[in-house]
Amino acid sequence: MTLDDLRRIMVACAGEDEHVDLGGDIMDEHFADLGYDSLAMMETAAKIENEFGVRIPDEKVAELTTPRALLDFVSHVTVS
Amino acid sequence: MTQATVAARAAQTDERTTAVITGLGVVAPNGLGAEKYWAATLRGESGIRSLAPRGMSGYPMRLAGQVTSFVAEDHIPSRLMPQTDRVTRLALAAAELALDDAELRPGELPEYSMGVVTSNASGGFEFTHREIQKLWTKGPQTVSVYESFAWFYAVNTGQISIRHGMRGPSGVLVAEQAGGLDALGHARRAIRRGTPHIVTGGVESSLDPWGWVSHIASGRLSKESVPELAYRPFDHGADGYVPGEGGAILILEDAEAAARRGAAKVYGELAGYAATFDPRPGSGRPPGLEQAIRKALADAGTPPEEIDVVFADAAGIPCLDRDEATAITAVFGPHGVPVTAPKALTGRLYAGSGPLDVVCALLSIRDGVIPPVPNVGTVPAAYQIDLVRGAEPRTAPVRTALVLARGKGGFNAAVVLRKHRKEEK
Amino acid sequence: MDRRTVITGMGVLAPGGAGTKDFFELLSSGRTATRRISFFDPSPFRSQVAAECDFDPAAAGLTHRETRRMDRATQLAVVAGRQAVADSGLETDELDPHRVAVSVGTAVGATTSLEREYLVLSDSGRDWFVDPGYASPHLFDYFVPSAIAAEIAWLISAEGPAAIVSSGCTSGLDSVGYAHQLIKEGTADVVLTGATDAPISPIAVACFDAIKATTPRNDDAEHASRPFDLTRNGFVLGEGAAMLVLEEYEHARRRGARIIAEINGYATRCNAYHMTGLKPDGREMAEAITAALAEARMDGRAVDYINAHGSGTKQNDRHETAAFKRALGDHAYRTPVSSIKSMIGHSLGAIGSIEIVACALAIENDLVPPTANLHERDPECDLDYVPIEARDQRVDTVLSVGSGFGGFQSAMLLSRLGNGS
């Protein structure tokens, strides 16, 4: 899963905040600063689970606060 | 106003508080925005057309009032799109139009001084249709997190309140087609209990296949396939109604608070409101609409002869049209008052229709014209009503108007609108 | 001079307690009525626990036609409504029908019937373009939930205002609040009010699964609802109905009615924050409580018992603990607070009315119902939550609150007659 995949999924699941440029360097931005609340993250996580066949435990969703953390987690569980 | 004074004011109800309408937000099948809708209504332009999806071509009825000119992305922030059904997008757009029209900026008002009271009869139905299909074909893990609130009847009130930071008393009422007027009545109650500004009205949309089949199941839809002929309330040949989507959101304010903030427009006063319920079928007692009219007039302190126009519920079903004509003539006498039904151009919008008729009534008061019901040919003589027919609006001074709504099951509501007394001076 | 609202009749169908007598017995015993879902196979779902009513429509007096016509939520409401009218001793044919009103709360209306009909219409979900040939003649009345209010109006021959109040999970409080306002302003002398919901169906379970609002404690269903406990992890979906006869005080007194309690004040606010989220400070709920106290002309120190929303989600229980402190100050620490959702789950729009019945029973019997399953209090919830066992104590004045999706926060004050202002 790439950052572009994540962008696409996030926009589909929760839209884009008008004050945020998702196309920029967002790897280490907090999702909250990108305009995404916990509901948006739950929807995104569910979509990633369904699309990439990974399992993201409930408590993990709240811990993965940046795109980098989320992508690292997904690639880690996909590889292992 | 501090929190404490808001709370203290809430402690007492002041029945003398005048509630005025200062902003109109319309999302109607024949026009987006109050002025466009009003112009279309006066021209007799209809928003009723056949439902487009090919998969619905075999359905026995397909005519619906559709808000085809609404492009959600033009009105709704991207963040809200995935979590909202069409009905909520329409409601949010209508609320925004109403706030703009009233030049009311909630952020500048004291907290808790603004609430939201809406009506809705079927929730976010298309959204839930998609999610329930996912549930039963792909499994529970594919159901959206937004399903938990995008469907329920409270969604429009909640989303409007959040979008504009309105934290005062709010509510949601359902009474099929009567509910939109009940919302206005309850909004006035909230004002009288001390909250000066209320966003109120009703918006509806449930034209997805499952929603549509539910409409058909009412057994009350017209079987006619020609759009002009399908919904002809009070006509000799009326055979049912056409459902539609859309409605209106209004800004209702304590007249004094509106004056204090220098409200640019005061369309009129919500002078009277009443609701009744029909006796149980078979009881032999008369239906409740006449009582609702009399109570609303009494509440407004208005004798029947002061009413200049009646916006009828106009069910388009012969027995219900007859009952309504009977109630109107009982109060106003045979041919005693002009009666009209602009909803013939939009279809019945359930919770949306009452508030939309209120918009019409207020603009009739403003412009001194009564919109016509263009496609009605002959009205049974026994109805004894002066239905405004033909292509042209009727010019007449309108100072006070009555709006009626009935909901399936026996719900009746009536609202009296009056030119604001301050405006008359 | 001022018109006052009193409760003169009550009916309830709650999980584990049908009728006020059984319901009170359940509350005083602290038993729980939560269990593994039996209405359908819950194994594909995250949360498989619910508080179900053992309800047999025929045994409850409904005819075959009524059972067919009415959604389960309507059935529960009608049976509870009949109980309430019987309990009030009202002779409905002696009432002026124009002075009798109806308000019924429901959050999700006829969900169960809609889902059942959907499966037929869509061929188990296969067809997006559902087949109108399979539509039930009652489908429209499931589609638009005001049919529930119509059934309730018919049972008491009401011809005054009738409506559904549907503000999500505060519907049950707001419905009774609406009825109270109708009486107070002079629109009605008698209101048959209350609320109902029967949401234990796959779509409702799935949507709460998705936001992880319901508990996944499937291995211990009986102890799954744990408000204020450190180990709480979500609410337990419930169902039920409660109906009340509200009367204008003089109307009740003139006919010599048994007055169960008075409704002294009611208020609602919105948090305008989030459709499902709560800010931890509890400000708007506190404001609703303050406004209800103002209407009741009561000091917060008059409150003897707080019936909490207490859903058992992490955020809710902290939110309202903060709200109680904000509204009542130090008195919050001295006041017993409990959540009956620990026993009967969270029946969405219905629960507010069921809780009002519980509050009235608390006043009538001088008993504070317990919070079941509360063994280890969350340090962030530091009030007296009446763990495990009911408490015998004088209860003159009760505060009941509700909180729901959409941001609704509502509060109501009830008291023993003569203890209000």
JSON list of N, CA, C and O in Angstrom, two decimals, chain C residues 324-351:
[
{"chain": "C", "resi": 324, "resn": "PHE", "atom": "N", "xyz": [-22.27, 16.38, 35.53]},
{"chain": "C", "resi": 324, "resn": "PHE", "atom": "CA", "xyz": [-22.94, 16.43, 36.84]},
{"chain": "C", "resi": 324, "resn": "PHE", "atom": "C", "xyz": [-22.18, 17.37, 37.78]},
{"chain": "C", "resi": 324, "resn": "PHE", "atom": "O", "xyz": [-22.77, 18.15, 38.52]},
{"chain": "C", "resi": 325, "resn": "LYS", "atom": "N", "xyz": [-20.86, 17.28, 37.73]},
{"chain": "C", "resi": 325, "resn": "LYS", "atom": "CA", "xyz": [-20.05, 18.14, 38.60]},
{"chain": "C", "resi": 325, "resn": "LYS", "atom": "C", "xyz": [-20.20, 19.60, 38.19]},
{"chain": "C", "resi": 325, "resn": "LYS", "atom": "O", "xyz": [-20.29, 20.49, 39.03]},
{"chain": "C", "resi": 326, "resn": "ARG", "atom": "N", "xyz": [-20.21, 19.82, 36.89]},
{"chain": "C", "resi": 326, "resn": "ARG", "atom": "CA", "xyz": [-20.31, 21.18, 36.40]},
{"chain": "C", "resi": 326, "resn": "ARG", "atom": "C", "xyz": [-21.66, 21.81, 36.78]},
{"chain": "C", "resi": 326, "resn": "ARG", "atom": "O", "xyz": [-21.73, 22.98, 37.14]},
{"chain": "C", "resi": 327, "resn": "ALA", "atom": "N", "xyz": [-22.71, 20.99, 36.71]},
{"chain": "C", "resi": 327, "resn": "ALA", "atom": "CA", "xyz": [-24.05, 21.54, 36.98]},
{"chain": "C", "resi": 327, "resn": "ALA", "atom": "C", "xyz": [-24.37, 21.60, 38.47]},
{"chain": "C", "resi": 327, "resn": "ALA", "atom": "O", "xyz": [-25.05, 22.52, 38.93]},
{"chain": "C", "resi": 328, "resn": "LEU", "atom": "N", "xyz": [-23.90, 20.62, 39.23]},
{"chain": "C", "resi": 328, "resn": "LEU", "atom": "CA", "xyz": [-24.33, 20.50, 40.63]},
{"chain": "C", "resi": 328, "resn": "LEU", "atom": "C", "xyz": [-23.22, 20.82, 41.63]},
{"chain": "C", "resi": 328, "resn": "LEU", "atom": "O", "xyz": [-23.46, 20.85, 42.83]},
{"chain": "C", "resi": 329, "resn": "GLY", "atom": "N", "xyz": [-22.02, 21.03, 41.14]},
{"chain": "C", "resi": 329, "resn": "GLY", "atom": "CA", "xyz": [-20.90, 21.34, 42.04]},
{"chain": "C", "resi": 329, "resn": "GLY", "atom": "C", "xyz": [-20.64, 20.19, 43.00]},
{"chain": "C", "resi": 329, "resn": "GLY", "atom": "O", "xyz": [-20.78, 19.02, 42.62]},
{"chain": "C", "resi": 330, "resn": "ASP", "atom": "N", "xyz": [-20.29, 20.53, 44.23]},
{"chain": "C", "resi": 330, "resn": "ASP", "atom": "CA", "xyz": [-19.95, 19.50, 45.23]},
{"chain": "C", "resi": 330, "resn": "ASP", "atom": "C", "xyz": [-21.11, 18.54, 45.50]},
{"chain": "C", "resi": 330, "resn": "ASP", "atom": "O", "xyz": [-20.90, 17.41, 45.92]},
{"chain": "C", "resi": 331, "resn": "HIS", "atom": "N", "xyz": [-22.32, 19.02, 45.27]},
{"chain": "C", "resi": 331, "resn": "HIS", "atom": "CA", "xyz": [-23.48, 18.15, 45.53]},
{"chain": "C", "resi": 331, "resn": "HIS", "atom": "C", "xyz": [-23.43, 16.88, 44.68]},
{"chain": "C", "resi": 331, "resn": "HIS", "atom": "O", "xyz": [-23.97, 15.85, 45.07]},
{"chain": "C", "resi": 332, "resn": "ALA", "atom": "N", "xyz": [-22.76, 16.97, 43.53]},
{"chain": "C", "resi": 332, "resn": "ALA", "atom": "CA", "xyz": [-22.64, 15.78, 42.67]},
{"chain": "C", "resi": 332, "resn": "ALA", "atom": "C", "xyz": [-21.96, 14.64, 43.42]},
{"chain": "C", "resi": 332, "resn": "ALA", "atom": "O", "xyz": [-22.32, 13.47, 43.26]},
{"chain": "C", "resi": 333, "resn": "TYR", "atom": "N", "xyz": [-20.99, 14.99, 44.28]},
{"chain": "C", "resi": 333, "resn": "TYR", "atom": "CA", "xyz": [-20.25, 13.94, 45.02]},
{"chain": "C", "resi": 333, "resn": "TYR", "atom": "C", "xyz": [-21.12, 13.30, 46.10]},
{"chain": "C", "resi": 333, "resn": "TYR", "atom": "O", "xyz": [-20.84, 12.22, 46.56]},
{"chain": "C", "resi": 334, "resn": "ARG", "atom": "N", "xyz": [-22.13, 14.02, 46.54]},
{"chain": "C", "resi": 334, "resn": "ARG", "atom": "CA", "xyz": [-22.98, 13.50, 47.63]},
{"chain": "C", "resi": 334, "resn": "ARG", "atom": "C", "xyz": [-24.24, 12.80, 47.11]},
{"chain": "C", "resi": 334, "resn": "ARG", "atom": "O", "xyz": [-25.05, 12.32, 47.89]},
{"chain": "C", "resi": 335, "resn": "THR", "atom": "N", "xyz": [-24.39, 12.78, 45.79]},
{"chain": "C", "resi": 335, "resn": "THR", "atom": "CA", "xyz": [-25.65, 12.29, 45.22]},
{"chain": "C", "resi": 335, "resn": "THR", "atom": "C", "xyz": [-25.45, 10.93, 44.56]},
{"chain": "C", "resi": 335, "resn": "THR", "atom": "O", "xyz": [-24.55, 10.77, 43.74]},
{"chain": "C", "resi": 336, "resn": "PRO", "atom": "N", "xyz": [-26.28, 9.96, 44.92]},
{"chain": "C", "resi": 336, "resn": "PRO", "atom": "CA", "xyz": [-26.17, 8.67, 44.21]},
{"chain": "C", "resi": 336, "resn": "PRO", "atom": "C", "xyz": [-26.53, 8.82, 42.74]},
{"chain": "C", "resi": 336, "resn": "PRO", "atom": "O", "xyz": [-27.49, 9.49, 42.39]},
{"chain": "C", "resi": 337, "resn": "VAL", "atom": "N", "xyz": [-25.70, 8.19, 41.91]},
{"chain": "C", "resi": 337, "resn": "VAL", "atom": "CA", "xyz": [-25.87, 8.21, 40.46]},
{"chain": "C", "resi": 337, "resn": "VAL", "atom": "C", "xyz": [-25.92, 6.76, 40.01]},
{"chain": "C", "resi": 337, "resn": "VAL", "atom": "O", "xyz": [-25.09, 5.97, 40.46]},
{"chain": "C", "resi": 338, "resn": "SER", "atom": "N", "xyz": [-26.88, 6.39, 39.18]},
{"chain": "C", "resi": 338, "resn": "SER", "atom": "CA", "xyz": [-26.80, 5.01, 38.67]},
{"chain": "C", "resi": 338, "resn": "SER", "atom": "C", "xyz": [-27.29, 4.92, 37.24]},
{"chain": "C", "resi": 338, "resn": "SER", "atom": "O", "xyz": [-27.97, 5.80, 36.73]},
{"chain": "C", "resi": 339, "resn": "SER", "atom": "N", "xyz": [-26.88, 3.83, 36.61]},
{"chain": "C", "resi": 339, "resn": "SER", "atom": "CA", "xyz": [-27.29, 3.57, 35.23]},
{"chain": "C", "resi": 339, "resn": "SER", "atom": "C", "xyz": [-28.02, 2.24, 35.15]},
{"chain": "C", "resi": 339, "resn": "SER", "atom": "O", "xyz": [-27.43, 1.18, 35.37]},
{"chain": "C", "resi": 340, "resn": "ILE", "atom": "N", "xyz": [-29.31, 2.30, 34.83]},
{"chain": "C", "resi": 340, "resn": "ILE", "atom": "CA", "xyz": [-30.05, 1.03, 34.70]},
{"chain": "C", "resi": 340, "resn": "ILE", "atom": "C", "xyz": [-29.72, 0.34, 33.38]},
{"chain": "C", "resi": 340, "resn": "ILE", "atom": "O", "xyz": [-30.13, -0.80, 33.16]},
{"chain": "C", "resi": 341, "resn": "LYS", "atom": "N", "xyz": [-28.97, 1.02, 32.51]},
{"chain": "C", "resi": 341, "resn": "LYS", "atom": "CA", "xyz": [-28.52, 0.35, 31.28]},
{"chain": "C", "resi": 341, "resn": "LYS", "atom": "C", "xyz": [-27.59, -0.81, 31.62]},
{"chain": "C", "resi": 341, "resn": "LYS", "atom": "O", "xyz": [-27.38, -1.70, 30.80]},
{"chain": "C", "resi": 342, "resn": "SER", "atom": "N", "xyz": [-27.03, -0.79, 32.82]},
{"chain": "C", "resi": 342, "resn": "SER", "atom": "CA", "xyz": [-26.21, -1.94, 33.24]},
{"chain": "C", "resi": 342, "resn": "SER", "atom": "C", "xyz": [-27.05, -3.21, 33.30]},
{"chain": "C", "resi": 342, "resn": "SER", "atom": "O", "xyz": [-26.53, -4.30, 33.16]},
{"chain": "C", "resi": 343, "resn": "MET", "atom": "N", "xyz": [-28.36, -3.05, 33.50]},
{"chain": "C", "resi": 343, "resn": "MET", "atom": "CA", "xyz": [-29.24, -4.22, 33.60]},
{"chain": "C", "resi": 343, "resn": "MET", "atom": "C", "xyz": [-30.03, -4.49, 32.33]},
{"chain": "C", "resi": 343, "resn": "MET", "atom": "O", "xyz": [-30.20, -5.63, 31.92]},
{"chain": "C", "resi": 344, "resn": "ILE", "atom": "N", "xyz": [-30.54, -3.42, 31.71]},
{"chain": "C", "resi": 344, "resn": "ILE", "atom": "CA", "xyz": [-31.45, -3.61, 30.57]},
{"chain": "C", "resi": 344, "resn": "ILE", "atom": "C", "xyz": [-30.91, -3.07, 29.26]},
{"chain": "C", "resi": 344, "resn": "ILE", "atom": "O", "xyz": [-31.63, -2.98, 28.27]},
{"chain": "C", "resi": 345, "resn": "GLY", "atom": "N", "xyz": [-29.64, -2.75, 29.22]},
{"chain": "C", "resi": 345, "resn": "GLY", "atom": "CA", "xyz": [-29.03, -2.30, 27.97]},
{"chain": "C", "resi": 345, "resn": "GLY", "atom": "C", "xyz": [-29.55, -0.94, 27.54]},
{"chain": "C", "resi": 345, "resn": "GLY", "atom": "O", "xyz": [-30.26, -0.25, 28.28]},
{"chain": "C", "resi": 346, "resn": "HIS", "atom": "N", "xyz": [-29.19, -0.57, 26.32]},
{"chain": "C", "resi": 346, "resn": "HIS", "atom": "CA", "xyz": [-29.51, 0.75, 25.80]},
{"chain": "C", "resi": 346, "resn": "HIS", "atom": "C", "xyz": [-30.47, 0.59, 24.61]},
{"chain": "C", "resi": 346, "resn": "HIS", "atom": "O", "xyz": [-30.06, 0.20, 23.53]},
{"chain": "C", "resi": 347, "resn": "SER", "atom": "N", "xyz": [-31.72, 0.87, 24.88]},
{"chain": "C", "resi": 347, "resn": "SER", "atom": "CA", "xyz": [-32.74, 0.70, 23.83]},
{"chain": "C", "resi": 347, "resn": "SER", "atom": "C", "xyz": [-32.94, 2.00, 23.04]},
{"chain": "C", "resi": 347, "resn": "SER", "atom": "O", "xyz": [-34.07, 2.36, 22.71]},
{"chain": "C", "resi": 348, "resn": "LEU", "atom": "N", "xyz": [-31.87, 2.68, 22.75]},
{"chain": "C", "resi": 348, "resn": "LEU", "atom": "CA", "xyz": [-31.85, 3.87, 21.87]},
{"chain": "C", "resi": 348, "resn": "LEU", "atom": "C", "xyz": [-32.93, 4.88, 22.26]},
{"chain": "C", "resi": 348, "resn": "LEU", "atom": "O", "xyz": [-32.88, 5.45, 23.32]},
{"chain": "C", "resi": 349, "resn": "GLY", "atom": "N", "xyz": [-33.91, 5.08, 21.38]},
{"chain": "C", "resi": 349, "resn": "GLY", "atom": "CA", "xyz": [-34.91, 6.10, 21.65]},
{"chain": "C", "resi": 349, "resn": "GLY", "atom": "C", "xyz": [-35.83, 5.75, 22.80]},
{"chain": "C", "resi": 349, "resn": "GLY", "atom": "O", "xyz": [-36.42, 6.63, 23.43]},
{"chain": "C", "resi": 350, "resn": "ALA", "atom": "N", "xyz": [-35.99, 4.48, 23.10]},
{"chain": "C", "resi": 350, "resn": "ALA", "atom": "CA", "xyz": [-36.93, 4.05, 24.15]},
{"chain": "C", "resi": 350, "resn": "ALA", "atom": "C", "xyz": [-36.40, 4.32, 25.55]},
{"chain": "C", "resi": 350, "resn": "ALA", "atom": "O", "xyz": [-37.16, 4.59, 26.48]},
{"chain": "C", "resi": 351, "resn": "ILE", "atom": "N", "xyz": [-35.09, 4.23, 25.70]},
{"chain": "C", "resi": 351, "resn": "ILE", "atom": "CA", "xyz": [-34.53, 4.13, 27.05]},
{"chain": "C", "resi": 351, "resn": "ILE", "atom": "C", "xyz": [-34.86, 5.35, 27.91]},
{"chain": "C", "resi": 351, "resn": "ILE", "atom": "O", "xyz": [-35.08, 5.23, 29.11]}
]
